Tab-separated table of C-alpha atoms and ligand atoms in Angstrom:
chain	number	residue	atom	x	y	z
A	15	UNK	CA	-16.674	-35.125	-27.434
A	16	UNK	CA	-18.782	-33.332	-24.754
A	17	UNK	CA	-16.807	-31.308	-22.254
A	18	UNK	CA	-19.385	-31.938	-19.623
A	19	UNK	CA	-19.424	-35.747	-20.014
A	20	UNK	CA	-18.544	-37.523	-16.609
A	21	UNK	CA	-16.361	-40.164	-17.957
A	22	UNK	CA	-13.049	-38.054	-18.193
A	23	UNK	CA	-10.207	-39.301	-15.983
A	24	UNK	CA	-7.912	-37.072	-13.937
A	25	UNK	CA	-4.273	-36.864	-14.941
A	26	UNK	CA	-3.226	-37.749	-11.387
A	27	UNK	CA	-4.746	-41.166	-11.770
A	28	UNK	CA	-2.956	-41.813	-15.058
A	29	UNK	CA	0.309	-40.843	-13.538
A	30	UNK	CA	-0.444	-43.036	-10.612
A	31	UNK	CA	-0.647	-46.083	-13.032
A	32	UNK	CA	-4.273	-46.804	-12.836
A	33	UNK	CA	-5.004	-46.636	-16.654
A	34	UNK	CA	-1.829	-48.273	-18.336
A	35	UNK	CA	-2.718	-49.619	-21.781
A	36	UNK	CA	-6.311	-48.384	-21.377
A	37	UNK	CA	-8.412	-45.996	-23.364
A	38	UNK	CA	-9.089	-42.888	-21.558
A	39	UNK	CA	-10.471	-39.213	-22.117
A	40	UNK	CA	-8.699	-36.243	-20.409
A	41	UNK	CA	-9.568	-32.583	-20.459
A	42	UNK	CA	-7.696	-29.557	-19.292
A	43	UNK	CA	-5.356	-26.648	-20.373
A	44	UNK	CA	-2.482	-26.678	-22.759
A	45	UNK	CA	0.520	-26.337	-20.652
A	46	UNK	CA	3.022	-26.370	-23.632
A	47	UNK	CA	3.237	-27.900	-27.039
A	48	UNK	CA	5.628	-28.485	-30.042
A	49	UNK	CA	5.141	-29.902	-33.451
A	50	UNK	CA	7.477	-31.595	-35.806
A	51	UNK	CA	5.946	-32.726	-39.094
A	52	UNK	CA	2.970	-34.982	-38.665
A	53	UNK	CA	3.617	-35.300	-34.866
A	54	UNK	CA	2.539	-32.939	-32.076
A	55	UNK	CA	3.341	-33.156	-28.365
A	56	UNK	CA	0.691	-31.405	-26.232
A	57	UNK	CA	1.458	-31.206	-22.662
A	58	UNK	CA	-1.976	-30.954	-20.891
A	59	UNK	CA	-2.551	-29.823	-17.302
A	60	UNK	CA	-5.527	-30.480	-15.051
A	61	UNK	CA	-6.006	-29.903	-11.314
A	62	UNK	CA	-3.943	-33.047	-10.579
A	63	UNK	CA	-0.908	-32.876	-12.852
A	64	UNK	CA	0.483	-32.673	-16.362
A	65	UNK	CA	0.436	-35.328	-19.090
A	66	UNK	CA	2.314	-35.553	-22.351
A	67	UNK	CA	-0.053	-36.405	-25.283
A	68	UNK	CA	1.414	-37.505	-28.616
A	69	UNK	CA	-0.983	-36.434	-31.437
A	70	UNK	CA	-0.180	-38.231	-34.848
A	71	UNK	CA	-1.861	-36.661	-37.840
A	72	UNK	CA	-2.662	-40.227	-39.168
A	73	UNK	CA	-4.350	-41.180	-35.858
A	74	UNK	CA	-6.138	-37.914	-34.988
A	75	UNK	CA	-7.270	-36.840	-38.563
A	76	UNK	CA	-6.803	-33.551	-40.196
A	77	UNK	CA	-9.383	-31.557	-38.026
A	78	UNK	CA	-8.074	-33.151	-34.816
A	79	UNK	CA	-4.501	-32.427	-35.808
A	80	UNK	CA	-5.401	-28.795	-36.691
A	81	UNK	CA	-7.032	-28.289	-33.367
A	82	UNK	CA	-3.959	-29.747	-31.506
A	83	UNK	CA	-1.438	-27.687	-33.393
A	84	UNK	CA	-3.347	-24.408	-33.530
A	85	UNK	CA	-3.985	-24.423	-29.713
A	86	UNK	CA	-2.315	-21.660	-27.721
A	87	UNK	CA	-0.746	-22.137	-24.314
A	88	UNK	CA	-3.670	-22.323	-21.955
A	89	UNK	CA	-6.318	-23.141	-24.582
A	90	UNK	CA	-8.784	-25.614	-23.228
A	91	UNK	CA	-8.698	-29.059	-24.878
A	92	UNK	CA	-10.130	-32.581	-24.687
A	93	UNK	CA	-8.215	-35.712	-25.804
A	94	UNK	CA	-8.931	-39.320	-26.087
A	95	UNK	CA	-6.300	-42.132	-26.575
A	96	UNK	CA	-4.459	-45.102	-25.008
A	97	UNK	CA	-2.263	-44.557	-22.040
A	98	UNK	CA	1.276	-45.936	-22.503
A	99	UNK	CA	4.048	-46.290	-19.983
A	100	UNK	CA	6.999	-44.251	-21.289
A	101	UNK	CA	10.159	-43.469	-19.289
A	102	UNK	CA	11.040	-40.462	-21.435
A	103	UNK	CA	7.643	-38.611	-20.768
A	104	UNK	CA	7.403	-36.396	-17.793
A	105	UNK	CA	5.603	-38.467	-15.084
A	106	UNK	CA	6.489	-41.715	-16.924
A	107	UNK	CA	3.195	-41.963	-18.899
A	108	UNK	CA	2.118	-40.634	-22.359
A	109	UNK	CA	-1.249	-40.657	-24.090
A	110	UNK	CA	-1.280	-42.000	-27.676
A	111	UNK	CA	-4.005	-39.723	-28.964
A	112	UNK	CA	-6.833	-40.894	-31.255
A	113	UNK	CA	-9.287	-37.953	-30.964
A	114	UNK	CA	-8.659	-34.298	-29.943
A	115	UNK	CA	-10.961	-31.348	-29.843
A	116	UNK	CA	-10.581	-27.715	-28.587
A	117	UNK	CA	-13.015	-26.697	-25.861
A	118	UNK	CA	-12.094	-23.086	-25.908
A	119	UNK	CA	-9.178	-21.777	-28.016
A	120	UNK	CA	-9.232	-18.266	-26.531
A	121	UNK	CA	-6.435	-15.800	-27.208
A	122	UNK	CA	-2.564	-16.031	-26.906
A	123	UNK	CA	-1.620	-16.260	-23.143
A	124	UNK	CA	-0.059	-13.017	-22.089
A	125	UNK	CA	2.509	-14.617	-19.500
A	126	UNK	CA	5.624	-15.994	-21.207
A	127	UNK	CA	8.867	-16.858	-19.537
A	128	UNK	CA	11.005	-14.401	-17.415
A	129	UNK	CA	8.301	-11.866	-16.604
A	130	UNK	CA	8.874	-9.200	-13.909
A	131	UNK	CA	7.433	-9.693	-10.520
A	132	UNK	CA	5.146	-6.594	-10.990
A	133	UNK	CA	3.849	-8.075	-14.162
A	134	UNK	CA	3.063	-11.308	-12.594
A	135	UNK	CA	1.219	-9.602	-9.790
A	136	UNK	CA	-0.821	-7.684	-12.272
A	137	UNK	CA	-1.815	-10.771	-13.929
A	138	UNK	CA	-2.113	-12.814	-10.781
A	139	UNK	CA	-5.651	-14.006	-11.822
A	140	UNK	CA	-3.812	-15.755	-14.668
A	141	UNK	CA	-0.520	-16.620	-12.861
A	142	UNK	CA	-2.510	-18.563	-10.161
A	143	UNK	CA	-2.684	-21.384	-12.707
A	144	UNK	CA	1.166	-21.807	-12.829
A	145	UNK	CA	2.575	-25.020	-11.339
A	146	UNK	CA	4.310	-23.216	-8.596
A	147	UNK	CA	1.350	-21.259	-7.222
A	148	UNK	CA	-1.031	-24.243	-7.714
A	149	UNK	CA	1.376	-26.335	-5.534
A	150	UNK	CA	1.588	-23.493	-2.920
A	151	UNK	CA	-2.189	-23.134	-2.809
A	152	UNK	CA	-2.629	-26.905	-2.335
A	153	UNK	CA	-0.040	-26.831	0.431
A	154	UNK	CA	-1.815	-23.850	2.110
A	155	UNK	CA	-5.055	-25.758	2.021
A	156	UNK	CA	-3.372	-28.897	3.565
A	157	UNK	CA	-1.605	-26.824	6.315
A	158	UNK	CA	-5.019	-25.313	7.152
A	159	UNK	CA	-6.536	-28.725	7.146
A	160	UNK	CA	-4.013	-30.204	9.477
A	161	UNK	CA	-4.476	-27.241	11.836
A	162	UNK	CA	-8.203	-27.696	12.019
A	163	UNK	CA	-7.702	-31.538	12.357
A	164	UNK	CA	-5.379	-30.790	15.360
A	165	UNK	CA	-7.823	-28.391	17.107
A	166	UNK	CA	-10.692	-30.789	16.463
A	167	UNK	CA	-8.821	-33.630	18.145
A	168	UNK	CA	-7.942	-31.483	21.049
A	169	UNK	CA	-11.703	-30.787	21.654
A	170	UNK	CA	-11.810	-27.159	20.448
A	171	UNK	CA	-14.922	-25.420	18.785
A	172	UNK	CA	-14.471	-23.060	15.893
A	173	UNK	CA	-16.490	-19.769	16.165
A	174	UNK	CA	-17.192	-16.761	14.027
A	175	UNK	CA	-16.388	-13.226	15.216
A	176	UNK	CA	-17.425	-10.003	13.517
A	177	UNK	CA	-15.013	-8.548	10.964
A	178	UNK	CA	-16.487	-4.962	11.397
A	179	UNK	CA	-15.777	-3.638	14.868
A	180	UNK	CA	-16.331	-0.492	16.928
A	181	UNK	CA	-13.043	-0.306	18.921
A	182	UNK	CA	-9.460	-1.030	18.117
A	183	UNK	CA	-8.051	-4.459	19.522
A	184	UNK	CA	-4.409	-3.420	19.890
A	185	UNK	CA	-3.159	0.052	19.121
A	186	UNK	CA	-4.711	2.263	16.566
A	187	UNK	CA	-1.858	2.756	14.163
A	188	UNK	CA	-2.590	0.122	11.581
A	189	UNK	CA	-6.347	0.360	11.579
A	190	UNK	CA	-8.517	0.394	8.476
A	191	UNK	CA	-11.202	2.899	9.300
A	192	UNK	CA	-14.629	2.956	7.645
A	193	UNK	CA	-17.839	4.861	7.756
A	194	UNK	CA	-20.681	2.755	9.422
A	195	UNK	CA	-23.805	4.675	8.775
A	196	UNK	CA	-22.301	7.790	10.182
A	197	UNK	CA	-20.313	6.004	12.959
A	198	UNK	CA	-16.657	5.345	12.800
A	199	UNK	CA	-16.026	1.586	12.445
A	200	UNK	CA	-12.862	-0.476	11.731
A	201	UNK	CA	-11.892	-3.677	10.058
A	202	UNK	CA	-10.781	-6.028	12.781
A	203	UNK	CA	-7.000	-6.368	13.442
A	204	UNK	CA	-7.465	-9.438	15.618
A	205	UNK	CA	-10.490	-11.475	16.746
A	206	UNK	CA	-8.812	-12.414	20.096
A	207	UNK	CA	-11.092	-10.243	22.309
A	208	UNK	CA	-14.183	-12.007	20.818
A	209	UNK	CA	-12.452	-15.415	21.134
A	210	UNK	CA	-12.067	-14.734	24.848
A	211	UNK	CA	-15.840	-14.159	25.009
A	212	UNK	CA	-16.341	-17.490	23.295
A	213	UNK	CA	-14.233	-19.308	26.002
A	214	UNK	CA	-16.993	-18.463	28.700
A	215	UNK	CA	-19.346	-20.887	26.957
A	216	UNK	CA	-17.171	-23.337	25.111
A	217	UNK	CA	-13.922	-23.301	27.120
A	218	UNK	CA	-11.565	-24.205	24.169
A	219	UNK	CA	-12.209	-22.359	20.980
A	220	UNK	CA	-10.502	-20.947	17.873
A	221	UNK	CA	-11.213	-18.417	15.188
A	222	UNK	CA	-9.770	-18.728	11.751
A	223	UNK	CA	-10.592	-15.515	9.891
A	224	UNK	CA	-8.830	-12.587	8.269
A	225	UNK	CA	-7.291	-9.833	10.208
A	226	UNK	CA	-6.659	-6.449	8.479
A	227	UNK	CA	-3.758	-4.115	9.165
A	228	UNK	CA	-2.843	-1.033	7.291
A	229	UNK	CA	0.974	-1.951	7.345
A	230	UNK	CA	2.668	1.185	6.122
A	231	UNK	CA	5.945	-0.441	5.063
A	232	UNK	CA	6.974	-2.998	2.558
A	233	UNK	CA	8.413	-6.172	4.035
A	234	UNK	CA	8.515	-9.760	3.016
A	235	UNK	CA	6.339	-10.784	5.941
A	236	UNK	CA	3.443	-8.312	6.267
A	237	UNK	CA	0.153	-8.300	4.364
A	238	UNK	CA	-2.648	-5.770	4.779
A	239	UNK	CA	-5.156	-8.631	4.940
A	240	UNK	CA	-4.010	-12.040	6.328
A	241	UNK	CA	-5.563	-15.105	7.788
A	242	UNK	CA	-5.248	-15.364	11.480
A	243	UNK	CA	-5.741	-18.395	13.607
A	244	UNK	CA	-6.629	-17.452	17.180
A	245	UNK	CA	-7.171	-20.205	19.688
A	246	UNK	CA	-8.182	-19.266	23.239
A	247	UNK	CA	-8.332	-21.735	26.176
A	248	UNK	CA	-10.107	-21.621	29.486
A	249	UNK	CA	-8.111	-22.794	32.524
A	250	UNK	CA	-4.747	-22.761	30.611
A	251	UNK	CA	-1.782	-20.826	31.942
A	252	UNK	CA	1.144	-19.673	29.790
A	253	UNK	CA	3.111	-22.873	30.169
A	254	UNK	CA	0.135	-25.011	28.933
A	255	UNK	CA	-0.455	-22.500	26.143
A	256	UNK	CA	3.135	-22.866	24.838
A	257	UNK	CA	2.933	-26.663	25.039
A	258	UNK	CA	-0.194	-26.634	22.964
A	259	UNK	CA	1.508	-24.374	20.226
A	260	UNK	CA	4.507	-26.719	20.209
A	261	UNK	CA	2.275	-29.700	19.851
A	262	UNK	CA	0.316	-27.975	17.043
A	263	UNK	CA	3.374	-27.055	14.950
A	264	UNK	CA	4.778	-30.559	15.355
A	265	UNK	CA	1.501	-31.998	14.180
A	266	UNK	CA	1.286	-29.956	11.091
A	267	UNK	CA	4.988	-30.268	10.203
A	268	UNK	CA	4.954	-34.127	10.601
A	269	UNK	CA	1.729	-34.413	8.618
A	270	UNK	CA	3.159	-32.393	5.739
A	271	UNK	CA	6.606	-34.144	5.769
A	272	UNK	CA	4.916	-37.645	5.851
A	273	UNK	CA	1.858	-37.265	3.564
A	274	UNK	CA	3.148	-34.553	1.167
A	275	UNK	CA	6.848	-35.029	0.579
A	276	UNK	CA	6.341	-34.830	-3.260
A	277	UNK	CA	4.455	-31.719	-3.099
A	278	UNK	CA	7.111	-30.169	-0.842
A	279	UNK	CA	9.840	-31.424	-3.226
A	280	UNK	CA	8.028	-29.870	-6.281
A	281	UNK	CA	8.539	-26.553	-4.541
A	282	UNK	CA	12.162	-27.158	-3.886
A	283	UNK	CA	11.411	-27.656	-0.112
A	284	UNK	CA	13.366	-30.479	1.548
A	285	UNK	CA	10.736	-32.548	3.488
A	286	UNK	CA	13.458	-33.366	6.160
A	287	UNK	CA	13.416	-29.751	7.243
A	288	UNK	CA	9.828	-30.406	8.515
A	289	UNK	CA	10.505	-33.978	9.661
A	290	UNK	CA	13.021	-32.518	12.003
A	291	UNK	CA	10.292	-30.339	13.717
A	292	UNK	CA	9.781	-32.242	17.142
A	293	UNK	CA	9.428	-30.908	20.596
A	294	UNK	CA	10.624	-29.499	22.817
A	295	UNK	CA	11.468	-26.087	21.338
A	296	UNK	CA	14.058	-23.883	22.764
A	297	UNK	CA	12.608	-21.310	25.217
A	298	UNK	CA	14.557	-17.956	25.986
A	299	UNK	CA	13.585	-14.874	27.641
A	300	UNK	CA	13.307	-11.504	25.851
A	301	UNK	CA	16.273	-10.135	27.673
A	302	UNK	CA	18.480	-13.219	26.880
A	303	UNK	CA	17.226	-12.878	23.221
A	304	UNK	CA	18.142	-9.224	23.073
A	305	UNK	CA	21.670	-9.854	24.474
A	306	UNK	CA	22.113	-12.871	22.018
A	307	UNK	CA	21.108	-10.679	19.144
A	308	UNK	CA	23.401	-7.795	20.243
A	309	UNK	CA	26.226	-10.289	20.467
A	310	UNK	CA	25.559	-11.212	16.859
A	311	UNK	CA	25.771	-7.666	15.722
A	312	UNK	CA	22.045	-6.440	16.108
A	313	UNK	CA	21.347	-2.725	16.476
A	314	UNK	CA	18.759	-2.917	19.252
A	315	UNK	CA	18.598	-1.654	22.896
A	316	UNK	CA	17.102	-3.548	25.928
A	317	UNK	CA	13.456	-2.484	26.130
A	318	UNK	CA	12.858	-2.068	22.470
A	319	UNK	CA	10.746	-4.467	20.495
A	320	UNK	CA	12.555	-7.233	18.658
A	321	UNK	CA	12.156	-6.659	14.936
A	322	UNK	CA	12.668	-8.663	11.819
A	323	UNK	CA	16.342	-8.154	11.655
A	324	UNK	CA	16.952	-9.357	15.246
A	325	UNK	CA	14.639	-12.371	14.590
A	326	UNK	CA	16.583	-13.240	11.625
A	327	UNK	CA	19.921	-13.185	13.677
A	328	UNK	CA	18.333	-15.314	16.375
A	329	UNK	CA	16.845	-17.995	14.074
A	330	UNK	CA	19.060	-18.217	10.890
A	331	UNK	CA	20.993	-21.142	12.402
A	332	UNK	CA	18.111	-22.861	14.257
A	333	UNK	CA	16.316	-25.776	12.652
A	334	UNK	CA	13.287	-25.739	15.077
A	335	UNK	CA	11.075	-22.846	16.168
A	336	UNK	CA	12.120	-20.813	19.270
A	337	UNK	CA	10.002	-19.358	22.040
A	338	UNK	CA	10.882	-15.820	23.208
A	339	UNK	CA	9.159	-15.126	26.617
A	340	UNK	CA	8.732	-12.331	29.105
A	341	UNK	CA	8.708	-9.229	27.141
A	342	UNK	CA	8.715	-5.876	28.949
A	343	UNK	CA	5.086	-5.150	29.828
A	344	UNK	CA	4.999	-1.651	28.501
A	345	UNK	CA	5.694	-2.656	24.907
A	346	UNK	CA	2.981	-5.295	24.884
A	347	UNK	CA	-0.854	-5.155	24.685
A	348	UNK	CA	-2.958	-4.333	27.651
A	349	UNK	CA	-4.446	-7.836	28.059
A	350	UNK	CA	-1.305	-9.709	28.833
A	351	UNK	CA	-0.943	-10.767	32.394
A	352	UNK	CA	2.221	-9.543	34.307
A	353	UNK	CA	4.496	-12.394	35.438
A	354	UNK	CA	4.323	-12.529	39.236
A	355	UNK	CA	7.695	-14.285	39.256
A	356	UNK	CA	9.301	-11.604	36.965
A	357	UNK	CA	7.677	-8.232	37.586
A	358	UNK	CA	7.831	-5.686	34.791
A	359	UNK	CA	7.514	-8.560	32.174
A	360	UNK	CA	4.410	-10.338	30.930
A	361	UNK	CA	3.532	-14.097	30.630
A	362	UNK	CA	3.830	-14.099	26.949
A	363	UNK	CA	5.808	-15.729	24.212
A	364	UNK	CA	6.416	-15.088	20.518
A	365	UNK	CA	7.244	-18.041	18.395
A	366	UNK	CA	10.057	-17.453	15.933
A	367	UNK	CA	10.294	-19.804	12.983
A	368	UNK	CA	13.767	-21.122	12.138
A	369	UNK	CA	15.852	-20.338	9.081
A	370	UNK	CA	15.434	-16.574	9.547
A	371	UNK	CA	11.655	-16.699	8.923
A	372	UNK	CA	10.977	-15.067	12.393
A	373	UNK	CA	7.654	-14.455	14.288
A	374	UNK	CA	4.699	-16.628	13.363
A	375	UNK	CA	2.966	-16.578	16.664
A	376	UNK	CA	2.288	-14.133	19.513
A	377	UNK	CA	0.590	-15.490	22.551
A	378	UNK	CA	0.085	-14.895	26.277
A	379	UNK	CA	-1.842	-15.528	29.421
A	380	UNK	CA	-4.668	-12.964	29.644
A	381	UNK	CA	-5.406	-10.713	32.597
A	382	UNK	CA	-8.489	-12.277	34.242
A	383	UNK	CA	-8.914	-10.265	37.377
A	384	UNK	CA	-10.910	-7.051	37.253
A	385	UNK	CA	-8.705	-4.786	39.252
A	386	UNK	CA	-5.593	-5.729	37.278
A	387	UNK	CA	-7.305	-5.216	34.029
A	388	UNK	CA	-8.617	-1.783	34.994
A	389	UNK	CA	-5.113	-0.770	36.214
A	390	UNK	CA	-3.507	-1.854	32.949
A	391	UNK	CA	-6.269	-0.139	30.734
A	392	UNK	CA	-5.556	3.169	32.705
A	393	UNK	CA	-1.668	2.676	32.426
A	394	UNK	CA	-1.999	2.376	28.644
A	395	UNK	CA	-4.432	5.402	28.418
A	396	UNK	CA	-7.178	3.286	26.914
A	397	UNK	CA	-10.892	4.276	27.212
A	398	UNK	CA	-12.621	1.677	29.409
A	399	UNK	CA	-15.964	2.547	27.528
A	400	UNK	CA	-14.554	1.100	24.382
A	401	UNK	CA	-13.950	-2.266	26.178
A	402	UNK	CA	-16.968	-2.435	28.384
A	403	UNK	CA	-18.010	-5.865	27.099
A	404	UNK	CA	-14.459	-7.187	27.426
A	405	UNK	CA	-14.215	-5.783	30.971
A	406	UNK	CA	-17.558	-7.564	31.729
A	407	UNK	CA	-15.842	-10.976	31.349
A	408	UNK	CA	-13.828	-10.044	34.395
A	409	UNK	CA	-17.014	-9.213	36.459
A	410	UNK	CA	-19.183	-12.267	35.644
A	411	UNK	CA	-17.394	-15.600	36.257
A	412	UNK	CA	-13.801	-14.699	35.695
A	413	UNK	CA	-11.207	-17.523	35.287
A	414	UNK	CA	-7.521	-17.922	34.210
A	415	UNK	CA	-7.200	-18.332	30.459
A	416	UNK	CA	-4.551	-18.033	27.611
A	417	UNK	CA	-4.350	-17.908	23.842
A	418	UNK	CA	-2.334	-17.019	20.803
A	419	UNK	CA	-2.445	-15.787	17.363
A	420	UNK	CA	-0.774	-17.515	14.296
A	421	UNK	CA	-0.333	-15.925	10.961
A	422	UNK	CA	-1.285	-18.504	8.443
A	423	UNK	CA	0.673	-16.951	5.636
A	424	UNK	CA	3.698	-16.666	7.888
A	425	UNK	CA	3.346	-20.335	8.692
A	426	UNK	CA	3.058	-21.311	5.046
A	427	UNK	CA	6.117	-19.079	4.219
A	428	UNK	CA	8.259	-21.025	6.609
A	429	UNK	CA	6.912	-24.429	6.013
A	430	UNK	CA	7.240	-24.166	2.334
A	431	UNK	CA	10.603	-22.034	2.477
A	432	UNK	CA	9.178	-19.111	0.530
A	433	UNK	CA	11.133	-15.853	0.172
A	434	UNK	CA	8.064	-13.675	0.412
A	435	UNK	CA	4.793	-13.716	2.139
A	436	UNK	CA	2.701	-12.601	-0.890
A	437	UNK	CA	3.015	-16.048	-2.504
A	438	UNK	CA	1.463	-17.631	0.521
A	439	UNK	CA	-2.007	-16.158	-0.256
A	440	UNK	CA	-3.883	-16.114	-3.664
A	441	UNK	CA	-4.432	-12.292	-4.022
A	442	UNK	CA	-1.942	-10.468	-1.744
A	443	UNK	CA	-3.099	-7.088	-0.424
A	444	UNK	CA	-0.179	-4.820	0.204
A	445	UNK	CA	0.479	-1.130	0.490
A	446	UNK	CA	0.524	-0.631	-3.244
A	447	UNK	CA	-1.596	-3.411	-4.473
A	448	UNK	CA	-5.429	-3.634	-4.533
A	449	UNK	CA	-5.906	-5.329	-7.856
A	450	UNK	CA	-6.583	-7.901	-9.181
B	26	LIG	P1	5.078	-8.173	13.622
B	26	LIG	O1	5.878	-7.627	14.830
B	26	LIG	O2	5.794	-9.137	12.817
B	26	LIG	O3	4.437	-7.003	12.811
B	26	LIG	P2	2.822	-8.311	15.516
B	26	LIG	O4	3.525	-8.303	16.724
B	26	LIG	O5	2.136	-7.149	14.956
B	26	LIG	O6	3.914	-8.881	14.353
B	26	LIG	P3	0.540	-9.829	16.497
B	26	LIG	O7	-0.199	-8.611	16.626
B	26	LIG	O8	1.055	-10.493	17.638
B	26	LIG	O9	1.783	-9.565	15.477
B	26	LIG	O10	-0.251	-10.833	15.526
B	26	LIG	C1	-0.148	-12.259	15.739
B	26	LIG	C2	0.373	-12.957	14.479
B	26	LIG	O11	-0.308	-12.526	13.301
B	26	LIG	C3	1.941	-12.691	14.328
B	26	LIG	O12	2.704	-13.522	14.965
B	26	LIG	C4	1.949	-12.987	12.862
B	26	LIG	O13	2.126	-14.263	12.554
B	26	LIG	C5	0.649	-12.506	12.210
B	26	LIG	N1	0.750	-11.151	11.560
B	26	LIG	C6	0.777	-9.952	12.206
B	26	LIG	N2	0.759	-8.986	11.387
B	26	LIG	C7	0.747	-9.540	10.187
B	26	LIG	C8	0.716	-8.987	8.816
B	26	LIG	N3	0.783	-7.810	8.569
B	26	LIG	N4	0.756	-9.924	7.737
B	26	LIG	C9	0.750	-11.290	7.939
B	26	LIG	N5	0.832	-11.837	9.256
B	26	LIG	C10	0.711	-10.989	10.318
B	27	LIG	MN1	2.826	-5.795	13.526
């Protein structure tokens, strides 16, 4: 058998019943195996599923049986045989093997059962082929696909901002600094300011790119490198902005629940949790949220930022996301517009995901008038020189606009019901992990 031949079939199509009683060839990796006497069961995995293959010494020959029984977990293998429906086999089908041949035997696989979290992170490059991480990465892809599908259908353009920047976007505390030919430069913390530039030509735009933050503490929801979806819309106020976010989250949740219930179930996630995600979501102000959190035992004072503990108290009994609006303006970024109807607060909202997952989106209406922006830049002791190009947007053809930032891994963590954000990205970057 030739491993590069084009007539191999995928296990998924066997499990879907397309090849019953037919001769097929499969190739993949040994998931597990056991032998008793002249019969070996090799469970093989490819990118579409796992299939039990029964190898009889009589049928496969001595060399074939030797290949099958000497294979390690994760050895690469090719098998040819007849597909049989069999209720006892995982997936309901079994391959009655006639030919078997190793492609690459390799060495014994270092990951066995019950390994520590640290060991699995050290061997992440090998652990990524596990059933669980494979299902998570498929789900992550699908969630991103449905996000793009949504923005496409809403008439948005996707653009590419720089990842290396000269000025901090928001606050300097979590910046990764680098030497740029003798000048100080930074890895971007957010592409929002560039997304705002894009609106002046294309009106409705989004950026889907990494953001980098030197997060100093270990939490279950912070990465140092995460994927950030940042839509920005010309002629949108904050109300329209929130309605768009709601519609987007409903779209993705419904697509996942309807089209991928099996995938969700394989991860232990009840698809009904996502099927329930329908608008409208609850809206509460920052001050109501703080009072509610305090009444539930939170240790927070009015005026402080709402943190993970408060967010958990606010959302643990919710089954839909919640908007928290009107944060005090001095704890928020300089570009958020003050609410004329509620001075001292800004026209912003964080979206808190239910079941204690907490913040997944931060968004706001942006300051679009020159004087207002200059006043806020002065108030927050920023250097207008660093932002000359951003300020220019308020000089040449200014217009009301709004936008938001969504953390992809936070969304995946919530939608799949994961305990920790690190499993929502293939190679998590955290304070003490840079390899593999
Ligand atoms: P938090 O208070 O949780 O640190 P933030 O206020 O710093 O969040 P923003 O600056 O508003 O977050 O960023 C927008 C979105 O990016 C957040 O709502 C979140 O989904 C995501 N995000 C922010 N920091 C991280 C991080 N370190 N890892 C993963 N996602 C993040
Ligand atoms: Mn943060």
